[in-house]
Coordinates of C-alpha atoms in Angstrom, one line a residue:
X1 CA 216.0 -90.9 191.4
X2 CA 212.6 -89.1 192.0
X3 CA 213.1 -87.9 188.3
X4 CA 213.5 -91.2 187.1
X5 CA 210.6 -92.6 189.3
X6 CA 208.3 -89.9 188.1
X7 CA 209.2 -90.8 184.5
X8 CA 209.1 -94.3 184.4
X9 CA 207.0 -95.0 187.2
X10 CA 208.8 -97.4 189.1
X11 CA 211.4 -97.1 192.2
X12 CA 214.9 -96.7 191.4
X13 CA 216.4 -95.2 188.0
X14 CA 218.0 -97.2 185.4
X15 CA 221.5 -96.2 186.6
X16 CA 221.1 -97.7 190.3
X17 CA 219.7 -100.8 188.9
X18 CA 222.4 -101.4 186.7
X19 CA 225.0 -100.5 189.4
X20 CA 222.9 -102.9 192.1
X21 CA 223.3 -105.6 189.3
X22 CA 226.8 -105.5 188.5
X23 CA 227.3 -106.3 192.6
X24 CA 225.5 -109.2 191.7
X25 CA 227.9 -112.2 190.8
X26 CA 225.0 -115.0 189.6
X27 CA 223.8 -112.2 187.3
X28 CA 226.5 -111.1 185.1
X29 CA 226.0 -113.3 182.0
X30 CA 222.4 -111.8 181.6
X31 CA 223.2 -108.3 182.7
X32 CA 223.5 -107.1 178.3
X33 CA 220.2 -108.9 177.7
X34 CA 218.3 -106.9 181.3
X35 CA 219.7 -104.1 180.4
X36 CA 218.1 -103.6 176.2
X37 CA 214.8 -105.0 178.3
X38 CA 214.8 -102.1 180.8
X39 CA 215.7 -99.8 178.1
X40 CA 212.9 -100.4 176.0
X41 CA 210.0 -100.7 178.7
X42 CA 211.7 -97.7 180.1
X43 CA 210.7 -95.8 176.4
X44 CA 207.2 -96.9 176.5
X45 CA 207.2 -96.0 180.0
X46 CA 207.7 -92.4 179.2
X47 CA 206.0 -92.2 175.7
X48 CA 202.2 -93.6 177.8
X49 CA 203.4 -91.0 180.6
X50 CA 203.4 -88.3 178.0
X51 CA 200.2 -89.9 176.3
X52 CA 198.2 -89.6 179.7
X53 CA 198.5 -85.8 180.0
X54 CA 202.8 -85.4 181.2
X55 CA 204.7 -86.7 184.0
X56 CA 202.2 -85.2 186.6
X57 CA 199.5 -87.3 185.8
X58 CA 201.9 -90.4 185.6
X59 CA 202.4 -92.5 188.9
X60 CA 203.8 -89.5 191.0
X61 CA 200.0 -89.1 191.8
X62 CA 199.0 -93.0 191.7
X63 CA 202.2 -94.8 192.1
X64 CA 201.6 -98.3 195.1
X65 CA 202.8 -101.3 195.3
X66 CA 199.9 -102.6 192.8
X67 CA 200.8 -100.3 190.3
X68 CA 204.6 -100.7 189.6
X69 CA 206.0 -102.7 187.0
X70 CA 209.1 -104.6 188.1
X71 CA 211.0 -105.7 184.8
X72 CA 210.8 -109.3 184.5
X73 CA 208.1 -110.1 186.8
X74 CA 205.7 -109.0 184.7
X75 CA 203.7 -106.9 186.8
X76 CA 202.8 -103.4 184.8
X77 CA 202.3 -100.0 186.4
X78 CA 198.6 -98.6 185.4
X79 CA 198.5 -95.2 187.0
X80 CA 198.9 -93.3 183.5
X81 CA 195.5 -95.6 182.4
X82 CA 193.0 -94.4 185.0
X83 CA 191.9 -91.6 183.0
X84 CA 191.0 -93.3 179.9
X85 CA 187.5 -92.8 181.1
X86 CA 185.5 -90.9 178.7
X87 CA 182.6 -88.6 179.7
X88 CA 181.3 -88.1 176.3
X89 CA 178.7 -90.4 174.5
X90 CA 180.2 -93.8 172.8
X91 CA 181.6 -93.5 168.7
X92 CA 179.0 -95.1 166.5
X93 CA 179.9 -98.8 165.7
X94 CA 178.0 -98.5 162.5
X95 CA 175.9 -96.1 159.8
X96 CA 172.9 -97.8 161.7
X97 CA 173.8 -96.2 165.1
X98 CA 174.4 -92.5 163.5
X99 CA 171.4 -90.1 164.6
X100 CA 168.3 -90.1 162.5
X101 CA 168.7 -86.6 160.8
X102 CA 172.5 -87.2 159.7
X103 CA 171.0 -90.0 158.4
X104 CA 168.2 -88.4 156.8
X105 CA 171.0 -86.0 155.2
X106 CA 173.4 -88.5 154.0
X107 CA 170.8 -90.3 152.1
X108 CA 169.1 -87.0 150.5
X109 CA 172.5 -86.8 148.9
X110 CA 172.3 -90.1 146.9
X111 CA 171.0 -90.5 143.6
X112 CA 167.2 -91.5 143.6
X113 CA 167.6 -94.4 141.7
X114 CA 169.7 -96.1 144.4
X115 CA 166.9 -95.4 147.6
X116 CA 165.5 -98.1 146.4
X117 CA 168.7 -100.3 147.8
X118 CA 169.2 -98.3 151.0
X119 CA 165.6 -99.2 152.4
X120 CA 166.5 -103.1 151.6
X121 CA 169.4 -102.7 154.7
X122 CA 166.8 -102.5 158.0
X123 CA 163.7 -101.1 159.4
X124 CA 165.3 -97.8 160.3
X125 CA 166.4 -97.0 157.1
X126 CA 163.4 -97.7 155.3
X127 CA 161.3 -95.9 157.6
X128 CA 163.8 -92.6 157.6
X129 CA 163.3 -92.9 153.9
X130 CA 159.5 -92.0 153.9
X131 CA 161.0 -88.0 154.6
X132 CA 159.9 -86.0 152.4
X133 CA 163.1 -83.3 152.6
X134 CA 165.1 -86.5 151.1
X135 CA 162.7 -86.5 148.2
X136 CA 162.3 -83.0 147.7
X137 CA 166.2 -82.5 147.5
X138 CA 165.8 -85.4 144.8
X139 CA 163.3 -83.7 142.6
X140 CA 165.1 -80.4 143.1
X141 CA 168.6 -81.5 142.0
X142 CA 167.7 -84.2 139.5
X143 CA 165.6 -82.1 137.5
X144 CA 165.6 -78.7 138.0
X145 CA 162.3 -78.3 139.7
X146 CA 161.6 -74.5 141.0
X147 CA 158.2 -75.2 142.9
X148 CA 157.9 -75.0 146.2
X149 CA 157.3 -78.5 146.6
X150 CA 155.9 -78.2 150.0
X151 CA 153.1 -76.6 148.7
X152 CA 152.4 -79.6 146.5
X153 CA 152.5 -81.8 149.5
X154 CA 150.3 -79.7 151.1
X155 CA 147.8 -80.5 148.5
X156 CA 147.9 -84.2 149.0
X157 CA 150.9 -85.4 146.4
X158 CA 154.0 -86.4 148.2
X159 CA 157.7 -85.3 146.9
X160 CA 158.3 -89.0 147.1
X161 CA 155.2 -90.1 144.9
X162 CA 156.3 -86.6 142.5
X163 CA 159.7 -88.7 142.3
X164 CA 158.7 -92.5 141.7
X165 CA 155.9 -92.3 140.0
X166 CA 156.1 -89.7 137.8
X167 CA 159.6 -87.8 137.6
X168 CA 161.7 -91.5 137.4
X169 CA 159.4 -93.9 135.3
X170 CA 159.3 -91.0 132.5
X171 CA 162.7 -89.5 132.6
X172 CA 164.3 -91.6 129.9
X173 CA 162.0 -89.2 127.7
X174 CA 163.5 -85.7 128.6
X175 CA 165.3 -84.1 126.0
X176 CA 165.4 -83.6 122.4
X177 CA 163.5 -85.1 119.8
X178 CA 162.7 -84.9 116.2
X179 CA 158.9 -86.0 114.9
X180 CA 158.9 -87.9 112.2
X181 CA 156.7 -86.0 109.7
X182 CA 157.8 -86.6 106.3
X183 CA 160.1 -84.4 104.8
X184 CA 159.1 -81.3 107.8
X185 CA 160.6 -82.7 111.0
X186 CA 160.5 -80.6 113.4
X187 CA 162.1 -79.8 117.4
X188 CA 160.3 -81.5 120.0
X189 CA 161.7 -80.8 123.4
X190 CA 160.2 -82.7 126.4
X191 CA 161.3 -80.6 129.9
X192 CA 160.1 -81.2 133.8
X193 CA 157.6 -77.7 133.6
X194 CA 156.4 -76.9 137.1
X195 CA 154.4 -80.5 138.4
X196 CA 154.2 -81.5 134.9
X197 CA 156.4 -83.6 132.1
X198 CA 155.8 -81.6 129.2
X199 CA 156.2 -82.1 125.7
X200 CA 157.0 -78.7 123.9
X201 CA 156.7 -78.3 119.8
X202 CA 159.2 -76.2 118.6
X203 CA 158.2 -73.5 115.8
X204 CA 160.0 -70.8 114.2
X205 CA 158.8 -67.8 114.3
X206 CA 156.9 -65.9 111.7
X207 CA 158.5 -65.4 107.9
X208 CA 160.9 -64.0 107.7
X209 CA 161.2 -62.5 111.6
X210 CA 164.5 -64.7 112.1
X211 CA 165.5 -62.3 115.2
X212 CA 162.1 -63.1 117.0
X213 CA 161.9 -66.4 119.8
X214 CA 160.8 -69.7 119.0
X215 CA 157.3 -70.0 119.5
X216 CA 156.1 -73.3 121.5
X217 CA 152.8 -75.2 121.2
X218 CA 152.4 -77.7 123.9
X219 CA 152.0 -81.7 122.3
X220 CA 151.1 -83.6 125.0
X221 CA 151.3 -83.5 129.3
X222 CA 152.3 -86.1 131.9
X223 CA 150.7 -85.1 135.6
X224 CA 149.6 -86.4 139.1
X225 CA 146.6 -83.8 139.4
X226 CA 143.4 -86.3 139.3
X227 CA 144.8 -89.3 140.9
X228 CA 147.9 -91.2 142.8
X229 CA 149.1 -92.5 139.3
X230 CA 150.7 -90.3 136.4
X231 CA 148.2 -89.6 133.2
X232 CA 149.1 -88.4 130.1
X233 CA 147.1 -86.2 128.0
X234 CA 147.4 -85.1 124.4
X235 CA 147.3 -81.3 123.9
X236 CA 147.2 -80.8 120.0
X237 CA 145.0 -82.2 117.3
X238 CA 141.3 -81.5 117.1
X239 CA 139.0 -84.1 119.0
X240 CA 141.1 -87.2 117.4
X241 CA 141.0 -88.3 113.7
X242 CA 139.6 -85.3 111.8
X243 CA 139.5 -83.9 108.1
X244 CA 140.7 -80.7 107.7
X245 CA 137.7 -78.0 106.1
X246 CA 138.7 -74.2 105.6
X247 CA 138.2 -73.0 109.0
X248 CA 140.8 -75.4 110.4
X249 CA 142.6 -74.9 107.7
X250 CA 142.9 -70.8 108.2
X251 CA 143.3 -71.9 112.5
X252 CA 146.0 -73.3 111.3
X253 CA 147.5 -70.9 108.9
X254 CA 147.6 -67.6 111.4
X255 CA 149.5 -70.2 114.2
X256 CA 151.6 -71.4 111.7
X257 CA 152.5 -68.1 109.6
X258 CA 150.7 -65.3 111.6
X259 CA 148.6 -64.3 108.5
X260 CA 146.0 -65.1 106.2
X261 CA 145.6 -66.8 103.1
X262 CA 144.2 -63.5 101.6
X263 CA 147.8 -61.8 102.5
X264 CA 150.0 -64.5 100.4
X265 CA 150.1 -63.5 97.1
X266 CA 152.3 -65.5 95.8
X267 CA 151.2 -68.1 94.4
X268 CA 154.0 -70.6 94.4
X269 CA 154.1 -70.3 98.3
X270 CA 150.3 -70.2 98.7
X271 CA 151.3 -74.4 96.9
X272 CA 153.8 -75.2 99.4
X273 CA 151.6 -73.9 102.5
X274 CA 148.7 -76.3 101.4
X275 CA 150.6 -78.9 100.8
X276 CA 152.1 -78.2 104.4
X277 CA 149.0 -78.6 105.8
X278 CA 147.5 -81.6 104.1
X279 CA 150.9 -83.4 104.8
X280 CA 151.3 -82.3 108.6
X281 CA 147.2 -83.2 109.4
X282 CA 147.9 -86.5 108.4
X283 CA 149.8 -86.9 111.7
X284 CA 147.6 -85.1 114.1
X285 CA 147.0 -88.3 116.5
X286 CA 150.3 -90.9 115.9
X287 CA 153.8 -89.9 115.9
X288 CA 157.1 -91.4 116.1
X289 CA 160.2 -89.1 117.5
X290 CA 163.8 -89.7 117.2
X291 CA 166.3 -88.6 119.9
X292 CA 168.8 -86.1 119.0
X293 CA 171.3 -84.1 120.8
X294 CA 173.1 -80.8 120.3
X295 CA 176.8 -80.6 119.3
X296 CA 179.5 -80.8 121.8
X297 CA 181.6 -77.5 121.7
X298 CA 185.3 -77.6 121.9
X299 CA 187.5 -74.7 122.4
X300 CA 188.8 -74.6 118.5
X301 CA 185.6 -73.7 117.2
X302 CA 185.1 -70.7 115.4
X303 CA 181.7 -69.8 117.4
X304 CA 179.3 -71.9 120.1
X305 CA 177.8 -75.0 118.4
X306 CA 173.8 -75.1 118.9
X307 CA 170.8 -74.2 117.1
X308 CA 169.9 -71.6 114.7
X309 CA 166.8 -70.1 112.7
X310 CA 167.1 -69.6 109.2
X311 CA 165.8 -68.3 106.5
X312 CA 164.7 -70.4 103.1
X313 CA 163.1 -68.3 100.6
X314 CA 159.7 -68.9 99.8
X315 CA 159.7 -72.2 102.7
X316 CA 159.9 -70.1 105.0
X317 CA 162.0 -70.1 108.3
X318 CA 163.8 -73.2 109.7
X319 CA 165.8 -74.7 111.9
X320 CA 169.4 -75.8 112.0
X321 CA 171.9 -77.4 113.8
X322 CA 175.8 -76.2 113.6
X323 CA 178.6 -78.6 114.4
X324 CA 182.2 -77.8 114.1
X325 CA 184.1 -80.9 112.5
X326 CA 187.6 -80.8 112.8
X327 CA 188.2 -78.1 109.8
X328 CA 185.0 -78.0 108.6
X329 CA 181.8 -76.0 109.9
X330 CA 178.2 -78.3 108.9
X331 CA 174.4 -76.8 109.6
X332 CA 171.9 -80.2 109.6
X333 CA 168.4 -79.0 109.0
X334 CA 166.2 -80.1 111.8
X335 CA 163.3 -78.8 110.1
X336 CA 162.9 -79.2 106.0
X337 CA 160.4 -78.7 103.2
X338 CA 160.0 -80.8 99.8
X339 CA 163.0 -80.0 98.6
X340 CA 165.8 -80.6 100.8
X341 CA 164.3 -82.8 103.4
X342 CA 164.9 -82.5 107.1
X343 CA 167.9 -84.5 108.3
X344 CA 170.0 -83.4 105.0
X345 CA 173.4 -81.3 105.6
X346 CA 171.9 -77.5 104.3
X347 CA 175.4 -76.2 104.7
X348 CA 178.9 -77.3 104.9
X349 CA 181.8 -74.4 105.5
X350 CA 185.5 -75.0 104.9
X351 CA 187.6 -73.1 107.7
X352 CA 190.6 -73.7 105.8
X353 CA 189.2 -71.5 102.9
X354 CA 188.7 -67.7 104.3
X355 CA 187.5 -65.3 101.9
X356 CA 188.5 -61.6 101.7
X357 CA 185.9 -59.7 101.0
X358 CA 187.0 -56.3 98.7
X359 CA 185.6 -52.7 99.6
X360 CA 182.0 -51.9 99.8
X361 CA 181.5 -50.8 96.2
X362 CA 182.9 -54.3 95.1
X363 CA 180.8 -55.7 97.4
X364 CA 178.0 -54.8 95.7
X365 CA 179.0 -56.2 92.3
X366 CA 177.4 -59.8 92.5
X367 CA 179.8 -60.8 89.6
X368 CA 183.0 -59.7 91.6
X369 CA 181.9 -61.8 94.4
X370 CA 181.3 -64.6 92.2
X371 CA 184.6 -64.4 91.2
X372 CA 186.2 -64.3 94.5
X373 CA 183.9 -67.9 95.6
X374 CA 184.2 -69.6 92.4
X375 CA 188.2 -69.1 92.3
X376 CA 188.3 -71.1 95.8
X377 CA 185.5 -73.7 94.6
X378 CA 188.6 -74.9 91.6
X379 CA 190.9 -74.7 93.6
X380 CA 189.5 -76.8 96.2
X381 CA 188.1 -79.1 93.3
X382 CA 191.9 -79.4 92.0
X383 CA 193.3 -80.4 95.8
X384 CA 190.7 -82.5 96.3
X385 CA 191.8 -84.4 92.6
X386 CA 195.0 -84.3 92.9
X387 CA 194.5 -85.6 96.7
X388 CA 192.6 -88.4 95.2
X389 CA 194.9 -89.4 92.3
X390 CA 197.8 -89.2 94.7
X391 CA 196.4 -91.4 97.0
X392 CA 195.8 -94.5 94.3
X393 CA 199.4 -93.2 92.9
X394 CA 200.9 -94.7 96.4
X395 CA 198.7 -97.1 96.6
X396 CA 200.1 -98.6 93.1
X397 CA 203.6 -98.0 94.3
X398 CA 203.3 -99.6 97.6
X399 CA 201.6 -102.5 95.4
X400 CA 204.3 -102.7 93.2
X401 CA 207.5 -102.3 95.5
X402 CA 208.7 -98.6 94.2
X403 CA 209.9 -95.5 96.1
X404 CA 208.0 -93.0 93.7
X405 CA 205.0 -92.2 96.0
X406 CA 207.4 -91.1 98.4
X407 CA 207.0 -87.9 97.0
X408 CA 203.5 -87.7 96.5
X409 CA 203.0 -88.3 100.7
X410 CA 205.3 -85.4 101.0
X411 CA 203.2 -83.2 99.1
X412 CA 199.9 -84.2 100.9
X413 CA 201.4 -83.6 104.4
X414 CA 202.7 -80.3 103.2
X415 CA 199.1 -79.9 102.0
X416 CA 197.6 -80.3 105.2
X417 CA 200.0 -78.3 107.5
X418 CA 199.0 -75.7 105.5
X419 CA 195.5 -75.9 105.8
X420 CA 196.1 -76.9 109.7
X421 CA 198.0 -73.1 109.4
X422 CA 195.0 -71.4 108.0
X423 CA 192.7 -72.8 110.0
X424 CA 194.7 -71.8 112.9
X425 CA 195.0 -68.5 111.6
X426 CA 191.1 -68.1 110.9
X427 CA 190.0 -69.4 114.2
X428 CA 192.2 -66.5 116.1
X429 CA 189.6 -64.4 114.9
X430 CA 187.2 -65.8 117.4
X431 CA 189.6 -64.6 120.4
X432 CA 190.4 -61.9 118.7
X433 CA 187.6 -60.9 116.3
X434 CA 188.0 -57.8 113.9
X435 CA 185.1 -56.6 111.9
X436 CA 185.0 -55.6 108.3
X437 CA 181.9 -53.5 106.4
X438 CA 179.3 -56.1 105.2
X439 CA 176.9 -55.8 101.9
X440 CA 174.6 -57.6 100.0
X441 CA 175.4 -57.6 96.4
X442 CA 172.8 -56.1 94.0
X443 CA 170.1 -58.9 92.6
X444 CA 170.7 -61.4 95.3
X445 CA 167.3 -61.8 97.1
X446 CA 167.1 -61.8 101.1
X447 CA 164.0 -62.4 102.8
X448 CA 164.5 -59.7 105.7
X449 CA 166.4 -56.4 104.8
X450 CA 167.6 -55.7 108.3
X451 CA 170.5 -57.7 107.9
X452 CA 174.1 -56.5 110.2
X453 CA 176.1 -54.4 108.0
X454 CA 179.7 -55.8 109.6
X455 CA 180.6 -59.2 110.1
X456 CA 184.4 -61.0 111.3
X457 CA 184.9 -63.5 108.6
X458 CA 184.1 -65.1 105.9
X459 CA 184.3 -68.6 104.0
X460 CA 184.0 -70.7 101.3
X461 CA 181.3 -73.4 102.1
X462 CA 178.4 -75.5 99.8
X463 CA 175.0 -75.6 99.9
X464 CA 172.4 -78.3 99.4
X465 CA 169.8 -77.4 96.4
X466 CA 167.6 -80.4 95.4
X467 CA 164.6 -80.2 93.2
X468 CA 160.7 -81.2 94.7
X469 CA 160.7 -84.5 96.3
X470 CA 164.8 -84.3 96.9
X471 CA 165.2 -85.4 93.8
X472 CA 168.2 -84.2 91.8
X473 CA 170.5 -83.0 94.8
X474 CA 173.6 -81.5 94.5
X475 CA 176.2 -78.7 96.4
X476 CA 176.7 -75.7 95.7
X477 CA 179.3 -72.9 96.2
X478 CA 178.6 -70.1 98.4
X479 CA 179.7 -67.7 100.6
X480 CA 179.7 -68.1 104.4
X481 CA 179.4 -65.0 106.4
X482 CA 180.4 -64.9 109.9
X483 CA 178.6 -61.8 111.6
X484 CA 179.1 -61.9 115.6
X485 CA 178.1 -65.2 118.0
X486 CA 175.1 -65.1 117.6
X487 CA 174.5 -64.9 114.0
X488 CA 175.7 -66.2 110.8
X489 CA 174.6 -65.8 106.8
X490 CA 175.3 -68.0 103.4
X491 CA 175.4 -66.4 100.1
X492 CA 174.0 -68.9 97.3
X493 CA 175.3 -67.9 94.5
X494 CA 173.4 -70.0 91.9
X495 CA 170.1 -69.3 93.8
X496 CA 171.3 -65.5 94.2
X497 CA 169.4 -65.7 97.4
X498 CA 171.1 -65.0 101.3
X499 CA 170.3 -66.7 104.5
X500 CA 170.1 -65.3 107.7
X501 CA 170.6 -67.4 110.9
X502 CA 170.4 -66.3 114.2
X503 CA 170.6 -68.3 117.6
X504 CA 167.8 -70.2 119.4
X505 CA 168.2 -68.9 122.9
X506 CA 166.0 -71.0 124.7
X507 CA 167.0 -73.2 127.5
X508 CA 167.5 -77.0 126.8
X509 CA 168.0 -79.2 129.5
X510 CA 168.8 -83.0 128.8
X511 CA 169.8 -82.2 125.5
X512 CA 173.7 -83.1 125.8
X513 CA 175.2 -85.9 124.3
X514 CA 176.8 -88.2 126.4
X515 CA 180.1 -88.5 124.4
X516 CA 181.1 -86.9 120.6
X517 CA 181.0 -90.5 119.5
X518 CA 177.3 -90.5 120.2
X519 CA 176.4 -87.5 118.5
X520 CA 178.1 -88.4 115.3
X521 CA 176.1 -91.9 115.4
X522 CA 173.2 -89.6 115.6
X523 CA 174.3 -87.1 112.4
X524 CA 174.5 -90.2 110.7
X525 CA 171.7 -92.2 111.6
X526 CA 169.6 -88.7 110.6
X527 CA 170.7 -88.1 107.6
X528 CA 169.9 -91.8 106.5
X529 CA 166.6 -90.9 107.7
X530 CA 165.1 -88.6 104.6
X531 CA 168.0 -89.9 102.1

């Protein structure tokens, strides 16, 4: 019974209640219904005993005639309650009540452009908000800054002013962008560079040094160094609207081609630099920029998507952008010249069509190469006939109600599992690359001799040709040459003249597009730019 007492915390156990009751004559009709009652405050008598640290601490140290519950009378034992006291401090009814610097670290994890919002709720929030280390975190992970932004404030500008007045209201203009400059274009990227927003020019570097870095000539600069408001200043272009004489004129031929007009000879070239100039100095103080992004990359394709240098003959070096398309590889020229226009697709690869290449002393016969190419080019000409008169073939037999094109759809699915094959079979080479010995034929012109003598495949692609002004365009075959990831070539055989690309390395924040949908709206869009 002391068991029982201890456990339940009342008198008598279960068992001599029951007995007591069955003595009792009045009671017997309600003795089934006491006894399911007793068994179930009897369970939540020992589950809160158990709760308030085990029988011990129950009523066996507490237990009086205040405390007992007697079933039915409605009286409930609270010795197993009195330690519900806590000595620590109270739980925090609300974000308000946390402490200030849990606050202060919750909030330097939200994105800047909702702080704005927090410090709308109450006083306490809006004055925790005035800390700089929630600002500096802000500047820090938003954009990349490296400075020791203490320092800064130090100096009078707050990481809070850095962010709202100068960092936010100009972000929507980080990134990519191409100047609209007639048939040139150009790369235009605008980056967060130490306690400025700078806007970087992009230029190749010197004819025909395609392995050399980009060289970068600073457009314009966004800062809080004179005042509590941003300026922007314009970095290029001499003293506003200007003519060009002969000593700006040679300024701006060593930046541009790191030599002088004496050290041309050629006279052709000596034309397209002067023209060049004349055309690029009429848009020395008003621009207009497009956004553009770099390519997505996907795991299929052959080699990382991005941006490449590139030769073009007597035009000099330019740059490129490669996309991989489904079975296709495409370079868009981000930089052009008078012929083929920036904007326009230089290069378009088919990664269904590898070539072989044959041994090195084949390799060097221009007409056996030609051979190889121009074998693909008809037979890619014939699919792509025979593609297009079997596609109006079931289009007339669907129109007319007959079963003949069945035939014809066969024959085009067949056509392109077996290109999906090839392609399959010639991007393995990218997990599992094998080289082959690489060499120029004899009489096709490159502008840079130290050209790699191995490369891992090769395809059958076109290239753009137009004549001055873009006029007369058209594609031609050629050969593209796949060297490591780094670097690629194109063989055009009409011109008998070779390209080499080779990566730009540089870093380019912002630059991503959101979704492949956008970037192809922006392939588009750029191309119907210079067309």
């Amino acid at each position: 019974m002391a068991v029982c007492a201890r456990l339940c915390g009342v008198g008598q156990s279960r068992r001599c209640r029951r007995r007591q009751r069955h003595n009792q004559q009045d009671q017997g009709s309600d003795s089934d219904m006491d006894e399911e009652e007793e068994e179930r405050i009897v369970g939540k008598g020992r589950f809160d005993a158990g709760a308030c640290g085990g029988p011990e601490r129950g009523v066996a140290a507490t237990a009086g005639p205040s405390d007992a519950y007697e079933y039915g009378s409605g009286r409930v034992n609270t010795g197993c309650f009195l330690d519900r006291t806590s000595t620590g401090p109270p739980h925090p009814q609300s974000l308000a009540e946390l402490p200030p610097e849990l606050l202060v670290e919750i909030f330097s994890l939200l994105p800047g452009t909702t702080l704005s919002n927090v410090a709308l709720v109450c006083k306490k929030f809006r004055q925790l908000l005035k800390t700089e280390t929630i600002w500096r975190r802000r500047c820090i992970e938003e954009f990349g800054m490296k400075e020791d932004l203490r320092k800064v404030e130090a100096g009078g500008v707050t990481s809070q002013d850095l962010y709202v007045k100068l960092l936010h209201p100009y972000r929507h203009i980080l990134g990519l962008w191409q100047p609209d400059i007639g048939p040139y274009g150009g790369l235009l990227n605008v980056v967060v560079d130490g306690l400025f927003i700078i806007g970087w020019m992009y230029l190749p570097p010197h004819d025909p040094r395609v392995e050399d870095p980009m060289r970068r000539r600073p457009l314009f600069r966004i800062h809080m160094m004179e005042s509590n408001k941003a300026t922007v200043e314009c970095m290029y272009g001499h003293k506003g609207p200007h003519k060009g004489d002969i000593q700006e004129f040679r300024t701006w031929l060593e930046e541009e081609w790191g030599r002088t007009l004496e050290e041309i000879f050629h006279e052709h070239m000596q034309e397209l630099i002067l023209m060049k100039f004349i055309y690029t100095s009429q848009y020395d103080n008003c621009l207009t920029y497009r956004r553009i992004y770099l390519p997505p990359a996907k795991p299929s394709d052959l080699l990382q998507p991005g941006l490449f240098k590139g030769t073009y003959g007597s035009h000099g070096l330019e740059i490129v952008m490669l996309s991989f398309h489904g079975t296709s590889a495409r370079a868009t020229k981000l930089t052009g010249d008078p012929n083929v226009p920036a904007g326009q697709l230089t290069l378009d690869v088919n990664l269904c069509r590898p070539v072989v290449l044959p041994d090195l002393e084949q390799q060097c016969n221009i007409e056996e190469l030609s051979r190889l190419v121009m074998g693909v080019h008809e037979e890619v000409q014939r699919e792509q006939e025979q593609k297009e008169n079997g596609t109006s073939a079931t289009v007339r037999c669907a129109a007319e109600g007959a079963c003949g094109g069945s035939n014809t759809a066969e024959e085009m699915e067949s056509d392109h599992g077996a290109c999906s094959d090839s392609c399959d079979s010639s991007h393995s080479s990218r997990t599992n690359p094998e080289t082959q010995p690489f060499v120029l034929p004899m009489g096709v012109m490159a502008r840079n001799e130290e050209y790699p003598r191995t490369c891992r495949k090769c395809f059958y692609g076109t290239g753009l040709i137009a004549g001055h002004g873009f006029t007369s365009p058209e594609r031609t075959p050629g050969l593209f040459v796949l060297f490591d990831k780094d670097r690629f070539g194109f063989i055009w055989l009409e011109l008998k003249s070779f390209s080499l690309y080779s990566r730009l390395t540089d870093t380019l924040p912002h630059a991503h597009a959101p979704n492949l949908e956008r970037f192809e709206a922006m392939l588009r869009n750029m191309q119907s730019w210079t067309s």
